[in-house]
mmCIF file of C-alpha atoms in Angstrom:
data_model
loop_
_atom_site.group_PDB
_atom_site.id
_atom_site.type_symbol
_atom_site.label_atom_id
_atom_site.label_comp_id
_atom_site.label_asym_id
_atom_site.label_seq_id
_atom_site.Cartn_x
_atom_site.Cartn_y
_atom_site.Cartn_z
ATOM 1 C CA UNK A 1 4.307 13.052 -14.016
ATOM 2 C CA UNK A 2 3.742 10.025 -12.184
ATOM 3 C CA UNK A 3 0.663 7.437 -12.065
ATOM 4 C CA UNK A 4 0.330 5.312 -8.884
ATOM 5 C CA UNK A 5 -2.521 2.658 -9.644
ATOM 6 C CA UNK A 6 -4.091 0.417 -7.144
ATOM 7 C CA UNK A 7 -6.393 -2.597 -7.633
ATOM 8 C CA UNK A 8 -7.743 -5.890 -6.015
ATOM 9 C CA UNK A 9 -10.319 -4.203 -3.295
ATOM 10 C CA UNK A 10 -13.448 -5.588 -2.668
ATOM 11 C CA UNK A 11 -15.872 -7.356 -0.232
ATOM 12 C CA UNK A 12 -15.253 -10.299 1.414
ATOM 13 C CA UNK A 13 -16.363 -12.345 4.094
ATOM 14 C CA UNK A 14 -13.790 -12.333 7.838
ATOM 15 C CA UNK A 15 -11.508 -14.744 7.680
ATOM 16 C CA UNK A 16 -11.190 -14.486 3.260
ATOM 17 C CA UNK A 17 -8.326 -12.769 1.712
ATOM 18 C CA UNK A 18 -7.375 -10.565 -0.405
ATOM 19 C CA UNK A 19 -4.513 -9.088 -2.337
ATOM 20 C CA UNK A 20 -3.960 -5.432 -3.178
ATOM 21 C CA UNK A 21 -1.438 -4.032 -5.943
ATOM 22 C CA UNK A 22 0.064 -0.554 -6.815
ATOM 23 C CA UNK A 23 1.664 0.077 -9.597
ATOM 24 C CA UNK A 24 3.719 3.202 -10.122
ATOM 25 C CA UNK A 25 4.881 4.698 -13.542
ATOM 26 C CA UNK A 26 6.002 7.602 -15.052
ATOM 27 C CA UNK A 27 8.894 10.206 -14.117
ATOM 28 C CA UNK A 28 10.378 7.775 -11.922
ATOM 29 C CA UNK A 29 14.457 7.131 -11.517
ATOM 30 C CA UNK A 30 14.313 4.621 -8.755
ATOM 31 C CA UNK A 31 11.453 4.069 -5.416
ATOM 32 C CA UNK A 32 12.818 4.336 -2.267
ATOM 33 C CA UNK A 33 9.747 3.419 -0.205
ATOM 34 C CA UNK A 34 6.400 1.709 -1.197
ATOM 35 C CA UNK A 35 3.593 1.494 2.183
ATOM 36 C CA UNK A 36 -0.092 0.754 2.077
ATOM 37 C CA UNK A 37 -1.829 3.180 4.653
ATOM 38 C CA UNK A 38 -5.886 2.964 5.511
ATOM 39 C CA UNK A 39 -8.282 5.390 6.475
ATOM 40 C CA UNK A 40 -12.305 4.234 7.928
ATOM 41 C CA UNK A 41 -14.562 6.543 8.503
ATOM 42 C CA UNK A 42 -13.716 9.295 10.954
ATOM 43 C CA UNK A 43 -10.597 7.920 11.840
ATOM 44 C CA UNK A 44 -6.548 9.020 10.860
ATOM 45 C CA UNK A 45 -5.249 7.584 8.035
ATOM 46 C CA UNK A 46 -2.874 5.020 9.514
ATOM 47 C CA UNK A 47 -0.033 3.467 8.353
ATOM 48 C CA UNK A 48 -0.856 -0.504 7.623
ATOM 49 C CA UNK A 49 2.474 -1.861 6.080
ATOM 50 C CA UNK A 50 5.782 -0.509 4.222
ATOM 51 C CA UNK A 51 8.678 -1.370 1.796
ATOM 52 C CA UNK A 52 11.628 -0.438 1.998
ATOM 53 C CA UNK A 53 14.158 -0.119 -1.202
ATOM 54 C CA UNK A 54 16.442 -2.334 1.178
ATOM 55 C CA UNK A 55 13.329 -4.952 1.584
ATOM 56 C CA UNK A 56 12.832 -4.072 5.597
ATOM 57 C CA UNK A 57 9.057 -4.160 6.176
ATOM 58 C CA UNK A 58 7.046 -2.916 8.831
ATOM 59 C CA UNK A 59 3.277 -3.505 9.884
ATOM 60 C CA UNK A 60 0.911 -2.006 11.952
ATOM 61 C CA UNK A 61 0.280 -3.997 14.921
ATOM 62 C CA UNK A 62 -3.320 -5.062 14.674
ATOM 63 C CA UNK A 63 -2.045 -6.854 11.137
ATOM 64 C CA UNK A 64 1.356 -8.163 12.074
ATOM 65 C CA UNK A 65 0.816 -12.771 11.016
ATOM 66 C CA UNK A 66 -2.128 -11.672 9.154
ATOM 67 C CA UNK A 67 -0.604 -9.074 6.016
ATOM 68 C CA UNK A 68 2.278 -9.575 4.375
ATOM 69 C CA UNK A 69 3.750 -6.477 1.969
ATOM 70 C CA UNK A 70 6.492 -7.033 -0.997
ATOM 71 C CA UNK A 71 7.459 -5.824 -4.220
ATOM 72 C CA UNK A 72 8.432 -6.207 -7.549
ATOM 73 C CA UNK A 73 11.313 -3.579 -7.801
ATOM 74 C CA UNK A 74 11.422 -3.798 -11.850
ATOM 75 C CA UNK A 75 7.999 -3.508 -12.466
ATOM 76 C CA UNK A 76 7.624 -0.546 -9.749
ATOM 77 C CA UNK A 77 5.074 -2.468 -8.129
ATOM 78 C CA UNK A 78 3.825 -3.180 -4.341
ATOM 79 C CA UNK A 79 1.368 -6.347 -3.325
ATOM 80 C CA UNK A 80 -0.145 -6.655 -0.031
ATOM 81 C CA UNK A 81 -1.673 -10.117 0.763
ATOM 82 C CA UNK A 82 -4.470 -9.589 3.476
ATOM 83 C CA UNK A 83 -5.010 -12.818 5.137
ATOM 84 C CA UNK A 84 -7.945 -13.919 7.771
ATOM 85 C CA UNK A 85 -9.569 -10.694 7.192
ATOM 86 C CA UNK A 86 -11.297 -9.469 9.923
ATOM 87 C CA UNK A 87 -14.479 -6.545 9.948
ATOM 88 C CA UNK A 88 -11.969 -4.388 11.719
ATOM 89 C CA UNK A 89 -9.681 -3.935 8.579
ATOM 90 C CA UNK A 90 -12.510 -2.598 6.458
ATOM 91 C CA UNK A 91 -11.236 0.831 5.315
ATOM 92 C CA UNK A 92 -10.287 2.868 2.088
ATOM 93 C CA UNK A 93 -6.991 1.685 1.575
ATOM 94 C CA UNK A 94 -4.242 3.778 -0.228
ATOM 95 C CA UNK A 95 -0.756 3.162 -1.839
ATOM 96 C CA UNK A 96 1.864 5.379 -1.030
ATOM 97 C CA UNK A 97 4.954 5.796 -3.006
ATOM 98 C CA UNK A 98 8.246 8.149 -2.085
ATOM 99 C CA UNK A 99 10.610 7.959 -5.349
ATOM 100 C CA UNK A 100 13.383 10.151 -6.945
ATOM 101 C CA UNK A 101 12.295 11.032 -9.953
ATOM 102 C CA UNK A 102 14.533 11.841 -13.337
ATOM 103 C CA UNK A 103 16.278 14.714 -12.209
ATOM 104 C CA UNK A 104 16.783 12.541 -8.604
ATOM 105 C CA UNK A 105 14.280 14.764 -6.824
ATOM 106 C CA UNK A 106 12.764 13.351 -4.193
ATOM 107 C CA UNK A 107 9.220 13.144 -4.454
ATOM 108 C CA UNK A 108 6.195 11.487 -2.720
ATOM 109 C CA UNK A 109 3.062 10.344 -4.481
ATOM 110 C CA UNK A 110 -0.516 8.525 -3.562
ATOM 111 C CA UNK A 111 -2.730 6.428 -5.405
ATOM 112 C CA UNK A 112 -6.640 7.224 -5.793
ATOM 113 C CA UNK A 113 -7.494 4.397 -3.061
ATOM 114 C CA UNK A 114 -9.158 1.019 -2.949
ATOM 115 C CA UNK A 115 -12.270 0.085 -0.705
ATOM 116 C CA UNK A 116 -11.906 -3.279 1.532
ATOM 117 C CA UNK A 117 -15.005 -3.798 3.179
ATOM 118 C CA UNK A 118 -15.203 -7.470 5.461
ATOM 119 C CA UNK A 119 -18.735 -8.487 6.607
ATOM 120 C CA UNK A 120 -18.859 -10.400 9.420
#
């Protein structure tokens, strides 16, 4: 019913950058939220950045001058530019995406995930 797609992971040197995207498609009507959460090894998946419909963002504090998250409302899409990367963000980063679809049913949806891994 609904694809979320995520790209632009890789490895990198600390202090490079990089910049994720998510794109979401399908039985969509309208996105209400778009976040990017992480997960490293046996930790919690944490919440790194969201979107709001309304454009309110809020980050994690460990990335807070460092990430910045927006979006691209008519091409259901979320960026998040990681700057000064340090070893400490490497994780498996994931896009999450709550939506109403077609029939205004709220719905929430994750993409597949993207590995960021920063050498030091």
């Amino acid at each position: 019913q609904v694809q979320v797609v995520e790209s632009g992971g890789g490895l990198v040197q600390a202090g490079e950058s990089l910049r994720l995207s998510c794109a979401a498609s399908g039985n969509i009507f309208s996105i209400n939220a778009m976040g990017w959460y992480r997960q490293a090894p046996g930790k919690q998946r944490e919440l790194v950045a969201a979107i709001t419909s309304g454009d309110s963002t809020n980050y994690v504090d460990s990335v807070k001058g460092r990430f910045t998250i927006s979006r691209d409302n008519a091409k259901n899409t979320v960026f998040l530019q990681m700057n000064s990367l340090k070893p400490e963000d490497t994780a498996v980063y994931y896009c999450n995406v709550k939506l109403l679809d077609r029939g205004l049913r709220r719905r929430d949806y994750w993409g597949q995930g993207t590995q960021v891994t920063v050498s030091s």
